[in-house]
């Protein structure tokens, strides 16, 4: 959510920031201020009525003791009126608070000033490209054709049991996916200082509200019959691991990683990437989450996190580029996002394989996640402050598998194993040979 006091004191800054997200979105400021005004008036009316009720209730006994029937009846009427006002003001307060929360929970985060303004992916800006796009001496096959020809990637069998956008991997490709995940985890934990975590993949509404998937994006996720949600990313579980807590300054920055299945309905992706493993309902991902103190530390951590993800691509010797996302293409919870896109020869283009985002205190306010600064002479009892959060893919395992198949394919349909993965593949050098 957002600091209502900050909106109240500087509404035009919020209006301008939301308009950078989407023209006209800043008009929400007017509704916010209207509901905030109604809320504050209702609270004031309720408090004044409670004071009047309490003060006059004491006087009723005195009037009765004196035998002043007229004053007694007058005071009873005043107290009754105060009670009616309290009830009405309480209802107005609840309605205004609900309306205000509904607006604030549905609004996206404020983009940082250096984020380019744009409507969609066409407004994204390339920051750098690493490696030369793979040039094969033969017509490249896509990963689905390669995998099916090897008999190790089976969409038909998966569809019989689960429907479209599912895959069944076998043999060496199944091992390759496991090898990729283990390689990623070993690098992120052993070299980059992330703590491996095994979180729940089923979570409550509050967890999705905390990271921003609810209330607006519920259609993108799967919900069980008992109301739990399958996570679309372990960002949800990892970030919510600090909800409703006050962290000591010494534990920050807190870095976590997890390898989990992720589940997405792809509600808005009808007709897109219907073939292959690019866009599945179920896929595996190694996620990176960082909890930091403030914006300065958060922006430094964003660069660090992105480099941690880039390291995987570089060790796998996969060509990629880094994109700075524009305001219209960023996720709702982000203030700044870098996408990493890997080269796919069959498509003759780059495709997203990682997204690293700095979220400021947007998620922390929704989760009530704070940290306590260390005492100083000037401030011996510092108040807790909201943490700042970051998340990123380190990487999407299925898409990494796709990239390895396509970039390491050989003319006979076999796949060379990247050097970085050979120890994880028992020394195997070629898949399908």
Short mmCIF file of C-alpha atoms in Angstrom, two decimals, residues 13 23 29-30 55-56 63 76 90 133 167 171 184 186 245 275 329 334 370 411 426:
data_model
loop_
_atom_site.label_atom_id
_atom_site.label_comp_id
_atom_site.label_asym_id
_atom_site.label_seq_id
_atom_site.Cartn_x
_atom_site.Cartn_y
_atom_site.Cartn_z
CA UNK A 13 3.79 13.89 -6.92
CA UNK A 23 -2.24 8.23 -18.52
CA UNK A 29 -5.58 10.69 -6.19
CA UNK A 30 -8.85 12.64 -6.16
CA UNK A 55 -19.34 13.40 29.85
CA UNK A 56 -23.13 13.54 29.86
CA UNK A 63 -29.27 15.19 37.88
CA UNK A 76 -30.70 11.21 28.50
CA UNK A 90 -18.75 4.10 12.89
CA UNK A 133 23.82 -14.54 -31.07
CA UNK A 167 5.05 -31.08 -20.55
CA UNK A 171 15.56 -39.43 -19.31
CA UNK A 184 21.85 -22.38 -10.27
CA UNK A 186 25.03 -23.96 -6.07
CA UNK A 245 7.94 -9.06 11.84
CA UNK A 275 3.87 -24.68 -28.70
CA UNK A 329 5.72 -3.09 -18.96
CA UNK A 334 8.00 -2.85 -9.02
CA UNK A 370 9.82 -3.74 9.32
CA UNK A 411 22.83 -30.89 -36.99
CA UNK A 426 27.69 -37.44 -14.63
#
